[in-house]
mmCIF file of C-alpha atoms in Angstrom:
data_model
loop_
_atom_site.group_PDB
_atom_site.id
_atom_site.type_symbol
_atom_site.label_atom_id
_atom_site.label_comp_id
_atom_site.label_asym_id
_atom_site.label_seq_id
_atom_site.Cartn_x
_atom_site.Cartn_y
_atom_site.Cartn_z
ATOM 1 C CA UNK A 584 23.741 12.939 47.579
ATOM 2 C CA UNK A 585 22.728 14.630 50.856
ATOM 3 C CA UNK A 586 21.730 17.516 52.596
ATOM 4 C CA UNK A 587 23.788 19.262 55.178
ATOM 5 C CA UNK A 588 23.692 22.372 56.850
ATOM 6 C CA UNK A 589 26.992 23.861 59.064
ATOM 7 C CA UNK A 590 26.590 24.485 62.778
ATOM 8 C CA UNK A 591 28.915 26.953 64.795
ATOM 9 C CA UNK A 592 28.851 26.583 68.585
ATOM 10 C CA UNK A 593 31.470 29.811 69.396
ATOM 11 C CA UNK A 594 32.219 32.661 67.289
ATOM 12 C CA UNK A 595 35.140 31.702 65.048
ATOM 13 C CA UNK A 596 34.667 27.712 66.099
ATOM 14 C CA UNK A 597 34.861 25.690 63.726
ATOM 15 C CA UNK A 598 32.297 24.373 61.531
ATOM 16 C CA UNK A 599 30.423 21.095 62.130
ATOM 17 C CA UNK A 600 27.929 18.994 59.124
ATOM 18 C CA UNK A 601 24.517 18.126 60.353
ATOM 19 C CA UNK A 602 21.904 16.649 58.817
ATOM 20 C CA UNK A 603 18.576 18.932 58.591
ATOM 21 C CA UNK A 604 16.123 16.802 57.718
ATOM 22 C CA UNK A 605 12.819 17.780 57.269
ATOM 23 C CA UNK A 606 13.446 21.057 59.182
ATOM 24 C CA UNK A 607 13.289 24.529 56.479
ATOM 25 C CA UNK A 608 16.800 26.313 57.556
ATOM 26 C CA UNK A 609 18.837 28.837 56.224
ATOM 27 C CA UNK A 610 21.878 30.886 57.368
ATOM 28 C CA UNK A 611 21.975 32.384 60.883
ATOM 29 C CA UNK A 612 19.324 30.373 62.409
ATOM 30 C CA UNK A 613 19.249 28.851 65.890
ATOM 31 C CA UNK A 614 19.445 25.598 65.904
ATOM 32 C CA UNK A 615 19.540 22.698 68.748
ATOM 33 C CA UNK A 616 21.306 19.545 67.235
ATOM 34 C CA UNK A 617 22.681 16.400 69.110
ATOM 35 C CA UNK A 618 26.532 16.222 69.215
ATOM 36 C CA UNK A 619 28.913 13.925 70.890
ATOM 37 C CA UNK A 620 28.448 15.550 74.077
ATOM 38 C CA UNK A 621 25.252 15.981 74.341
ATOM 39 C CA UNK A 622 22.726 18.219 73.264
ATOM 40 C CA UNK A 623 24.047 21.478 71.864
ATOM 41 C CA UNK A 624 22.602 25.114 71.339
ATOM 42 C CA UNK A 625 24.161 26.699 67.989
ATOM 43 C CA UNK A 626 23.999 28.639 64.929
ATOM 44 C CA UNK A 627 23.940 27.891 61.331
ATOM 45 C CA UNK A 628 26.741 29.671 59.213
ATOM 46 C CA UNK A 629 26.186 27.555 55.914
ATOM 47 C CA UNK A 630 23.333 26.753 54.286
ATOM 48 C CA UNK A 631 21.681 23.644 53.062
ATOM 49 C CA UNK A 632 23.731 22.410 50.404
ATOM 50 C CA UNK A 633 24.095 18.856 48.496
ATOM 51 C CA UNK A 634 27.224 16.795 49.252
ATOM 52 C CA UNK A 635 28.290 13.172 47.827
ATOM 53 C CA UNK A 636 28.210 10.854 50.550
ATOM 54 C CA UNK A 637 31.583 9.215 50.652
ATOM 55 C CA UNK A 638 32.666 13.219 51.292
ATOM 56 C CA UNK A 639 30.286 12.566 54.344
ATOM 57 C CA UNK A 640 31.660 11.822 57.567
ATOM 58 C CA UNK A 641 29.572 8.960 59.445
ATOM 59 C CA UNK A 642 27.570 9.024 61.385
ATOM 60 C CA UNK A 643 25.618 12.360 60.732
ATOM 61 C CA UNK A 644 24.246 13.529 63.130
ATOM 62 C CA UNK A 645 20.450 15.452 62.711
ATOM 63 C CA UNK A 646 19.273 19.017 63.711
ATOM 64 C CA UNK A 647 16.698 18.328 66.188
ATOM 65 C CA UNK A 648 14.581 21.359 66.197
ATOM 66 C CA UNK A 649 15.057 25.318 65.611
ATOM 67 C CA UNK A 650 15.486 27.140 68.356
ATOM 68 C CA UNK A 651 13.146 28.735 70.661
ATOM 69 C CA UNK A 652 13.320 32.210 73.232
ATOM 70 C CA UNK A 653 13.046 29.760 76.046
ATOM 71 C CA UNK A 654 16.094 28.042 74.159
ATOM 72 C CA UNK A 655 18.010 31.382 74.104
ATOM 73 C CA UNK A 656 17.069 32.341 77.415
ATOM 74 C CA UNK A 657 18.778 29.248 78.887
ATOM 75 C CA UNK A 658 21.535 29.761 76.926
ATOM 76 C CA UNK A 659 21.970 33.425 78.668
ATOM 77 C CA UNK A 660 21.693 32.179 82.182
ATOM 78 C CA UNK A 661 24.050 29.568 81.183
ATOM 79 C CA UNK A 662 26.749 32.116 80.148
ATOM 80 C CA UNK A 663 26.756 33.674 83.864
ATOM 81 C CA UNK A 664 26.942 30.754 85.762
ATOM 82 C CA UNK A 665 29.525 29.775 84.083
ATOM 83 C CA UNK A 666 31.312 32.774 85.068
ATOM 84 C CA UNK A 667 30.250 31.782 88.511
ATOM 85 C CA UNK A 668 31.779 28.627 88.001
ATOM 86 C CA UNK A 669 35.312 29.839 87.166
ATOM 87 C CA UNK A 670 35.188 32.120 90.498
ATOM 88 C CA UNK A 671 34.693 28.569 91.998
ATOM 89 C CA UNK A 672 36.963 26.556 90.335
ATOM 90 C CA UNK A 673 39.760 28.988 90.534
ATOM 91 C CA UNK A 674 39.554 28.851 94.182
ATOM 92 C CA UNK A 675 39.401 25.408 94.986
ATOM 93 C CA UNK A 676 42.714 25.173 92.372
ATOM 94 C CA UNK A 677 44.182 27.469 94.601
ATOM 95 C CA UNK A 678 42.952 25.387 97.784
ATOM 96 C CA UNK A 679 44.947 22.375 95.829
ATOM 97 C CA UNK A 680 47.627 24.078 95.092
ATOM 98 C CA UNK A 681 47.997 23.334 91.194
ATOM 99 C CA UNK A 682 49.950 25.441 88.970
ATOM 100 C CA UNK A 683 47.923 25.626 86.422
ATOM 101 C CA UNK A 684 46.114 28.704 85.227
ATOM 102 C CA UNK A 685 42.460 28.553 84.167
ATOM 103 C CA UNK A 686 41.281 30.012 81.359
ATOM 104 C CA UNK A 687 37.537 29.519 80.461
ATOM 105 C CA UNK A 688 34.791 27.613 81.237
ATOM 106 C CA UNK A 689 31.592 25.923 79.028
ATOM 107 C CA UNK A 690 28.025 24.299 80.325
ATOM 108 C CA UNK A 691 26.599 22.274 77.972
ATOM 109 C CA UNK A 692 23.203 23.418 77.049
ATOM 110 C CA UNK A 693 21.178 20.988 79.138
ATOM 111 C CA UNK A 694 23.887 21.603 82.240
ATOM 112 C CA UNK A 695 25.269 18.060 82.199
ATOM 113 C CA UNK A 696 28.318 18.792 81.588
ATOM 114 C CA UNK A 697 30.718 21.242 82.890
ATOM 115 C CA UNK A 698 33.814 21.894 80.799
ATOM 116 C CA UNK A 699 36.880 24.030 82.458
ATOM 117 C CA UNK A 700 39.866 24.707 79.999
ATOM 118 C CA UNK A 701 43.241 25.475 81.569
ATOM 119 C CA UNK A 702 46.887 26.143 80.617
ATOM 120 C CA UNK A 703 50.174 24.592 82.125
ATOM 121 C CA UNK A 704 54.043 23.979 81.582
ATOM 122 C CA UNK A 705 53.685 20.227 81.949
ATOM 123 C CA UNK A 706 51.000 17.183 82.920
ATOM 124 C CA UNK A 707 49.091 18.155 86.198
ATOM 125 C CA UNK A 708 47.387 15.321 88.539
ATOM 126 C CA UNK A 709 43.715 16.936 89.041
ATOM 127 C CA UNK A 710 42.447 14.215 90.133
ATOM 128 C CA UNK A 711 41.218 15.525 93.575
ATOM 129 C CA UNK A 712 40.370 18.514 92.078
ATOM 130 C CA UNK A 713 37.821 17.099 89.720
ATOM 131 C CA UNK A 714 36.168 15.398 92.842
ATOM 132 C CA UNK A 715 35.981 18.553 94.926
ATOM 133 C CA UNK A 716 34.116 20.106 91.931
ATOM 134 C CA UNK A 717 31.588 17.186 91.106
ATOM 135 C CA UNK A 718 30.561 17.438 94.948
ATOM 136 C CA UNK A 719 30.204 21.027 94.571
ATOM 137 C CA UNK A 720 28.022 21.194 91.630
ATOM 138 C CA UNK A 721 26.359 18.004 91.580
ATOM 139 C CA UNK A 722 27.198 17.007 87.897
ATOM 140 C CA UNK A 723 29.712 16.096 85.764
ATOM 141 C CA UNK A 724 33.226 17.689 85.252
ATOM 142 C CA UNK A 725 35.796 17.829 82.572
ATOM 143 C CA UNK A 726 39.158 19.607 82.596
ATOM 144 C CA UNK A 727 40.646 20.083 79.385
ATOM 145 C CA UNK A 728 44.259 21.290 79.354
ATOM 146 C CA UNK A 729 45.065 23.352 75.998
ATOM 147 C CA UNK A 730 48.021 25.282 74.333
ATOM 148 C CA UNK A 731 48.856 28.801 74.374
ATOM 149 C CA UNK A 732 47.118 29.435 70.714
ATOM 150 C CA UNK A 733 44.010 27.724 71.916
ATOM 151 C CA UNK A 734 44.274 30.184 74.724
ATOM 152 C CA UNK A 735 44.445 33.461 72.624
ATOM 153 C CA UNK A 736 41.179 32.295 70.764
ATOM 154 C CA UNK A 737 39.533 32.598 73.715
ATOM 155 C CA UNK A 738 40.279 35.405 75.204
ATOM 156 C CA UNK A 739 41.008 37.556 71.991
ATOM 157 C CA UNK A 740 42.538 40.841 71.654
ATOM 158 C CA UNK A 741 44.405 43.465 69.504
ATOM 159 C CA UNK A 742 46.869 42.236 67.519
ATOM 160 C CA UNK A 743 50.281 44.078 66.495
ATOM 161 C CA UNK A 744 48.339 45.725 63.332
ATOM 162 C CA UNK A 745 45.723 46.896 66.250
ATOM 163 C CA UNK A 746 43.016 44.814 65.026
ATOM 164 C CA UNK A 747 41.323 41.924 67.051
ATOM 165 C CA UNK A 748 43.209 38.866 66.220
ATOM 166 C CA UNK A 749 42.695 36.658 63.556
ATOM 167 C CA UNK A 750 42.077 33.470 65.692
ATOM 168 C CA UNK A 751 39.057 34.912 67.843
ATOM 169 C CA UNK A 752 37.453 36.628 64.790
ATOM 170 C CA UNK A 753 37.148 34.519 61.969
ATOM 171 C CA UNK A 754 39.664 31.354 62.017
ATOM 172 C CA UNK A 755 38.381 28.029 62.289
ATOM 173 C CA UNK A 756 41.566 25.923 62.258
ATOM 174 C CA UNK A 757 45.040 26.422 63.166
ATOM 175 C CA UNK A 758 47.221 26.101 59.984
ATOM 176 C CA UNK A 759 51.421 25.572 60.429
ATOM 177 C CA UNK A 760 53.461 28.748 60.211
ATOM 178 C CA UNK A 761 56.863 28.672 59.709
ATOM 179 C CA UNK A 762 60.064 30.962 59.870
ATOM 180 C CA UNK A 763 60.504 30.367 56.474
ATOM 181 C CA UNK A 764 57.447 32.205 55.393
ATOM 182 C CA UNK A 765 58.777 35.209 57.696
ATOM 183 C CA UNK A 766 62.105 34.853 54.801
ATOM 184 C CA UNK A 767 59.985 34.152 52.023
ATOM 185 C CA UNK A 768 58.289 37.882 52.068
ATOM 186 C CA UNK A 769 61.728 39.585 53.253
ATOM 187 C CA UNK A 770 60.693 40.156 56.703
ATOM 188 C CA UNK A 771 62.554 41.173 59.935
ATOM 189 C CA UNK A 772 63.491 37.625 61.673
ATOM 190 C CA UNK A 773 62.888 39.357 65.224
ATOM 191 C CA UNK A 774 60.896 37.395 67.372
ATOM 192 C CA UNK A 775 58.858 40.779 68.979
ATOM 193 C CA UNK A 776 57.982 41.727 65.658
ATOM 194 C CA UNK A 777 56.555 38.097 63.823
ATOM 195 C CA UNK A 778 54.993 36.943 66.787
ATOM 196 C CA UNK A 779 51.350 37.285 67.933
ATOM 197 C CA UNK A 780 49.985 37.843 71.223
ATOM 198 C CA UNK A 781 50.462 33.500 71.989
ATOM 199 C CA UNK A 782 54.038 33.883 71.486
ATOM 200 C CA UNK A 783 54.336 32.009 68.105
ATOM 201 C CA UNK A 784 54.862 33.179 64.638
ATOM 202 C CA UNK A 785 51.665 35.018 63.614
ATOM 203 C CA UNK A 786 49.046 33.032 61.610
ATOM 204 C CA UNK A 787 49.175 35.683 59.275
ATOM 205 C CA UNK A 788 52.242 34.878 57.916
ATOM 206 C CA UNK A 789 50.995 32.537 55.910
ATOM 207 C CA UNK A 790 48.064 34.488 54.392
ATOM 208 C CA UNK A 791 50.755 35.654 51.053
ATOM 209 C CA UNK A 792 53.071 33.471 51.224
ATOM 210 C CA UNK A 793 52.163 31.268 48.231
ATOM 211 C CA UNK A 794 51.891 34.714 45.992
ATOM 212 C CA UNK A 795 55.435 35.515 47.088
ATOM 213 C CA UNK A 796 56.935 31.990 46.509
ATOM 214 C CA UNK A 797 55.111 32.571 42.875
ATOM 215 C CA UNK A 798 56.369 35.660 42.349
ATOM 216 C CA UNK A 799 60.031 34.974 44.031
ATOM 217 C CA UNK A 800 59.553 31.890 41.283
ATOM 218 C CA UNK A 801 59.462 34.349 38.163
ATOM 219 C CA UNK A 802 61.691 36.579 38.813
ATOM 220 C CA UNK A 803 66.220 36.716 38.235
ATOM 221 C CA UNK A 804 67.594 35.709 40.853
ATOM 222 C CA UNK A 805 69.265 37.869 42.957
ATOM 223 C CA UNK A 806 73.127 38.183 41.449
ATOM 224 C CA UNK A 807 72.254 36.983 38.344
ATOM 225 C CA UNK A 808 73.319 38.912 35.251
ATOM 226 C CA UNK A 809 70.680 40.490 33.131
ATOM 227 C CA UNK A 810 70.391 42.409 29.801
ATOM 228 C CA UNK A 811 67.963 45.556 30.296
ATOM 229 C CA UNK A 812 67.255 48.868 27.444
ATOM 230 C CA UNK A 813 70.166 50.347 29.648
ATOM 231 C CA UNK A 814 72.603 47.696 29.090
ATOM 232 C CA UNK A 815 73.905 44.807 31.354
ATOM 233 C CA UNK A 816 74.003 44.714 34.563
ATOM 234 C CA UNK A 817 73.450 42.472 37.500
ATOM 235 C CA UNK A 818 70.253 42.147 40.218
ATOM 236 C CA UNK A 819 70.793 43.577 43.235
ATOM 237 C CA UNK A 820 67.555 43.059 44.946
ATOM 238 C CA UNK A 821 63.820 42.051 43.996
ATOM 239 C CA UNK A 822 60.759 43.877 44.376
ATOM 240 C CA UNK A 823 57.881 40.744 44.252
ATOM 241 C CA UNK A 824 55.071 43.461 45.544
ATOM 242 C CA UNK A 825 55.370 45.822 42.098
ATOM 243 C CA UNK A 826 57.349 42.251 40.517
ATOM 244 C CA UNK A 827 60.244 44.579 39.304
ATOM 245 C CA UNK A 828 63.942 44.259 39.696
ATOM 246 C CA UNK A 829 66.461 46.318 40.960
ATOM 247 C CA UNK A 830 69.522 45.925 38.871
ATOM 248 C CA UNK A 831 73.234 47.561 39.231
ATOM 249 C CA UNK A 832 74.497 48.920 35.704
ATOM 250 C CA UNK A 833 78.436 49.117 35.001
ATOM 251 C CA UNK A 834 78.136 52.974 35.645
ATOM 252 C CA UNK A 835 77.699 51.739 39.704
ATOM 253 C CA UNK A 836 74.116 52.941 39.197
ATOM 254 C CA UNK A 837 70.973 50.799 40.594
ATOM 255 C CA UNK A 838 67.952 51.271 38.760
ATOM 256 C CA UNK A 839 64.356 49.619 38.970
ATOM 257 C CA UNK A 840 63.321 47.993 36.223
ATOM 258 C CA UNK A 841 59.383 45.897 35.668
ATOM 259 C CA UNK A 842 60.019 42.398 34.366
ATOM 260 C CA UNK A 843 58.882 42.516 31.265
ATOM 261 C CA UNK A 844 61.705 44.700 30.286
ATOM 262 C CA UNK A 845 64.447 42.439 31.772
ATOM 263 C CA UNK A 846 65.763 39.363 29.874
ATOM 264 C CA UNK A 847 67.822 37.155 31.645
ATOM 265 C CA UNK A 848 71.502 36.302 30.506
ATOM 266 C CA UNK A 849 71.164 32.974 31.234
ATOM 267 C CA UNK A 850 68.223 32.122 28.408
ATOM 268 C CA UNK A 851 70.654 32.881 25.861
ATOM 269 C CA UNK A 852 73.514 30.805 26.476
ATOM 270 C CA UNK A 853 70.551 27.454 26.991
ATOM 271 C CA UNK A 854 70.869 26.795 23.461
ATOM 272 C CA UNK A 855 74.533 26.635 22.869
ATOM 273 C CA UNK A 856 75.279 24.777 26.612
ATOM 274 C CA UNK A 857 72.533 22.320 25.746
ATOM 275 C CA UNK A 858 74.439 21.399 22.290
ATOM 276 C CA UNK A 859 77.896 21.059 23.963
ATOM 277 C CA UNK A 860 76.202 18.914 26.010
ATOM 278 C CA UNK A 861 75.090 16.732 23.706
ATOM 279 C CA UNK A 862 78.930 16.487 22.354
ATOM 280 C CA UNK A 863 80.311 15.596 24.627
ATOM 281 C CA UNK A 864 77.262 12.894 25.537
ATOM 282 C CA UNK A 865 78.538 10.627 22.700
ATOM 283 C CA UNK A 866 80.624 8.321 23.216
ATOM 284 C CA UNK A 867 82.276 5.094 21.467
ATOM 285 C CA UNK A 868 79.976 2.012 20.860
ATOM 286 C CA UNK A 869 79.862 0.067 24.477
ATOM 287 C CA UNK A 870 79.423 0.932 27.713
ATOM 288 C CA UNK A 871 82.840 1.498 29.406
ATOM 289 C CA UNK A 872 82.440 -1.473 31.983
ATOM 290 C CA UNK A 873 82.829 -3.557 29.216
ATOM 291 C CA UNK A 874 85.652 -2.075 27.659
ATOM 292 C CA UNK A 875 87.347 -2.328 31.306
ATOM 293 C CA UNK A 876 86.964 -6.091 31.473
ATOM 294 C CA UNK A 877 87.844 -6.682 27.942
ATOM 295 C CA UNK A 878 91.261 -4.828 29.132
ATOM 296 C CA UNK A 879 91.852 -6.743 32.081
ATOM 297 C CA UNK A 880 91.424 -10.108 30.217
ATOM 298 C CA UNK A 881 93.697 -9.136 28.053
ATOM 299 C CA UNK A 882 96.360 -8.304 30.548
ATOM 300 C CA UNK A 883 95.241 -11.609 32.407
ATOM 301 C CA UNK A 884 96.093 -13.258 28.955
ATOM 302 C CA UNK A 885 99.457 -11.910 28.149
ATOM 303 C CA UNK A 886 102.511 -13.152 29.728
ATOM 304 C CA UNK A 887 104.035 -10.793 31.789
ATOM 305 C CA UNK A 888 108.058 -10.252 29.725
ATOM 306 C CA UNK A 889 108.001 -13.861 29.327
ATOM 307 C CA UNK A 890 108.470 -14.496 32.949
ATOM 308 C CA UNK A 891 105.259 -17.240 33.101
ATOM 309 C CA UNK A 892 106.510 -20.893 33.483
ATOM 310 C CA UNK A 893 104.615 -23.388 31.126
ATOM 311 C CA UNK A 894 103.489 -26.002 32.587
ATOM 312 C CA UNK A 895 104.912 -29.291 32.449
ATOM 313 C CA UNK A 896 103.902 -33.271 31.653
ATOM 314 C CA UNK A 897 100.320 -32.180 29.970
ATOM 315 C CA UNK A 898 99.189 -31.054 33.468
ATOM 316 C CA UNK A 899 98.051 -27.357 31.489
ATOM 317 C CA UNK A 900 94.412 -27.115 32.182
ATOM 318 C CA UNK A 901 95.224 -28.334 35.903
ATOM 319 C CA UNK A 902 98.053 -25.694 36.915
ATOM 320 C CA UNK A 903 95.401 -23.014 35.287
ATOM 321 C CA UNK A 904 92.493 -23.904 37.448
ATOM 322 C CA UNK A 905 94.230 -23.914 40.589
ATOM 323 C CA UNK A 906 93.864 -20.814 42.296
ATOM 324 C CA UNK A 907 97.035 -19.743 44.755
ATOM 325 C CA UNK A 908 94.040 -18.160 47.124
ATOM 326 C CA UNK A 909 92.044 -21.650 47.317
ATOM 327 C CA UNK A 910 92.244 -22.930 50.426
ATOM 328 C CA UNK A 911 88.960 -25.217 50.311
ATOM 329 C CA UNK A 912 89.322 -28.153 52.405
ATOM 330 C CA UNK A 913 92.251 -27.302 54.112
ATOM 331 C CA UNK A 914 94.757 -27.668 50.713
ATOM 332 C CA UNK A 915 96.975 -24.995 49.731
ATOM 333 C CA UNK A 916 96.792 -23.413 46.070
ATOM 334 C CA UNK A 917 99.690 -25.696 45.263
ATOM 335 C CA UNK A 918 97.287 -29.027 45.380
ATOM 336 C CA UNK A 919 94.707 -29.597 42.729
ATOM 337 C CA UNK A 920 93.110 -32.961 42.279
ATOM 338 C CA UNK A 921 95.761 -34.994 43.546
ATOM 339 C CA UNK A 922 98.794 -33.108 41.476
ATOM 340 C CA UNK A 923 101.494 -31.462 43.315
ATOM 341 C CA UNK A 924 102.688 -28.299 42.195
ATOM 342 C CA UNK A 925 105.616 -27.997 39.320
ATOM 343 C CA UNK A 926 107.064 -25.221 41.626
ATOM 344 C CA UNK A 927 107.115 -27.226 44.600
ATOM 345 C CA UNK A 928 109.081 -30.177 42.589
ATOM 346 C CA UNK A 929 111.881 -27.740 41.450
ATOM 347 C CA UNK A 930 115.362 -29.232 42.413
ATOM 348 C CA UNK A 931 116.619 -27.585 45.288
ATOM 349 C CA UNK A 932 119.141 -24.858 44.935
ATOM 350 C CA UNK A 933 122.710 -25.977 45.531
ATOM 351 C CA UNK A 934 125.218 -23.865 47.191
ATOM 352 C CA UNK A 935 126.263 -20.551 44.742
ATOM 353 C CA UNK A 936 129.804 -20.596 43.958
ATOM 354 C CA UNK A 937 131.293 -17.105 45.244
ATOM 355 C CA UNK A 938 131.195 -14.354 42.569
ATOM 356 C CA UNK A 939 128.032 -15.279 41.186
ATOM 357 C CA UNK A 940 125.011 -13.444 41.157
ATOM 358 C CA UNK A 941 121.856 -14.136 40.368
ATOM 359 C CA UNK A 942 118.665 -12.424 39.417
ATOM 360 C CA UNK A 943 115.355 -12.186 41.651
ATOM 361 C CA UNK A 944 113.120 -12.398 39.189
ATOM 362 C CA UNK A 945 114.421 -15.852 37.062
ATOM 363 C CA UNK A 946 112.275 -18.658 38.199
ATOM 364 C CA UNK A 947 114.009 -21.103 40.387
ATOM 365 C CA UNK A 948 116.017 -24.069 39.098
ATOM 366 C CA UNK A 949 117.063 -21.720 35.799
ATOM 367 C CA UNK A 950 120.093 -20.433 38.461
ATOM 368 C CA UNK A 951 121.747 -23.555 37.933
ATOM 369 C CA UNK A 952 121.809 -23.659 34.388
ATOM 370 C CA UNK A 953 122.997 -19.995 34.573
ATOM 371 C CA UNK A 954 125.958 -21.271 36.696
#
């Protein structure tokens, strides 16, 4: 088990695991830790807490010291130049002529680092930019491109229900949203009025959807048929807030009724669709693959109106394994280890005396003896 304690570098940021140490904290306590980039001025939103260690990502890093005045007081003259900073860098973008619209900008807490965040439609070559602006301040630059969601967090506002948005005030993480939440909670598909200030589906979309897919779960179905104290009728809507029904009687009325006083139709008639069912499950003794070969060797077996030819001088087992489709090396169906067909060998027809007919389906050299 270890210790950890949660740093926040911006308000609504998210949450990063240190490891305190030696060092007494507790909630809302400056702290100055060692990150990735550097070293970092921030606050500590959760306290010290135990946590198994393959839960721990490595390597973790350790709070260096709490925070001092002096600490905070660099930390405010680091806010205003970088204000000063984005007056700069917005002019030598427009200097370069990028299309790309900057946004906000971040100084690490011991200034070696500049960070400028920007938006644009597609990949922009900054190259010469970056240059320009590591001349001009004499340390190192980093331009970050983000997305329009990333964007609202930073600059905030009011949101359609006129409070500040939920990604500058207390969201960490982005989570998916979907359209089908919107349909999920019987809302109006219009983009004006399920999207935030970004331009995508509001993030709080997806605060209730999971109660209404619950709810949607329990209740009839809309157009089912239902048996309420009124009678039966059939749902014409659901209510998943109050988890009632509305449901249309044969007297053409529609009348709200709570769950627990609707049974569905459908229950009843399990029982007796689950034992026809299992009537018409059983079946004869076999599986009917079977009893399709066994058929088809049967017909195989029988002559067909005693039109078969038997075969002639003992040569039975040969004319029955000789296939008529074998064609294996180069030999007809009519050869078979060496033995000529009895067909072939029929005596050749002789010229049919005129008034005589003859059938299609007698095997040849009976037409003579027919004669």
């Amino acid at each position: 088990m270890q210790n950890v304690v949660g740093v926040r570098f911006k308000k609504a940021g998210k949450i990063y695991y240190f490891d305190p140490g030696e060092t007494q904290l507790s909630q809302g306590d400056a702290v100055i830790v060692e990150t990735a980039r550097g070293v970092e001025y921030g606050e500590v939103v959760a306290g010290p807490k135990p946590v198994r260690d393959e839960e721990v990502v490595a390597p973790l890093k350790k709070v260096l010291r709490l925070a001092t005045e002096k600490d905070a007081a660099e930390m405010t003259e680091n806010r205003k130049r970088e204000q000063e900073a984005l007056v700069v860098c917005a002019r030598k973008v427009a200097e370069h002529g990028l299309e790309m619209n900057l946004i906000d900008c971040e100084f690490t807490f011991d200034g070696s680092k500049i960070i400028f965040y920007f938006t644009a439609e597609g990949r922009v070559d900054f190259r010469e930019l970056v240059r320009d602006l590591a001349a001009t301040f004499r340390t190192r630059i980093e331009l970050r491109q983000i997305g329009v969601r990333d964007e609202a967090k930073m600059l905030g506002g009011l949101g359609p229900c006129g409070r500040p948005v939920c990604c500058a005030s207390f969201l960490g993480d982005f989570a998916p949203v979907s359209i089908k939440m919107a349909k999920e909670q019987n809302l109006s598909l219009n983009p004006t009025k399920i999207s935030g200030l970004c331009g995508r589906l509001m993030c709080c979309l997806r605060y209730e959807c999971d109660h209404y897919e619950e709810t949607r779960a329990g209740l009839p179905q809309v157009g089912s048929t239902v048996v309420t104290p009124d009678g039966e009728g059939r749902v014409v809507a659901q209510n998943l807030l109050r988890n009632s029904v509305s449901v249309e009687l044969d007297a053409k009325t529609v009348t709200e009724f709570p769950l627990e006083e609707v049974d569905r139709k459908e229950d009843r008639k399990d029982g007796k669709e689950e034992s026809k069912e299992g009537q018409t499950e059983r079946r004869p003794e076999g599986r009917p693959e079977e009893r399709l070969g066994e058929r088809q060797e049967q017909r195989r077996e029988e002559p067909r109106n005693g039109r078969r030819e038997e075969p002639k001088d003992g040569h039975r087992d040969q004319q029955r394994d000789a296939h008529p489709n074998n064609h294996r090396n180069g030999h007809r169906g009519g050869r078979h280890n060496g033995h000529r067909d009895e067909r072939r060998e029929a005596p050749k027809e002789e010229p049919r005396e005129a008034g005589k007919e003859t059938h299609q389906n007698e095997p040849p050299g009976q037409e003579r003896q027919r004669g």
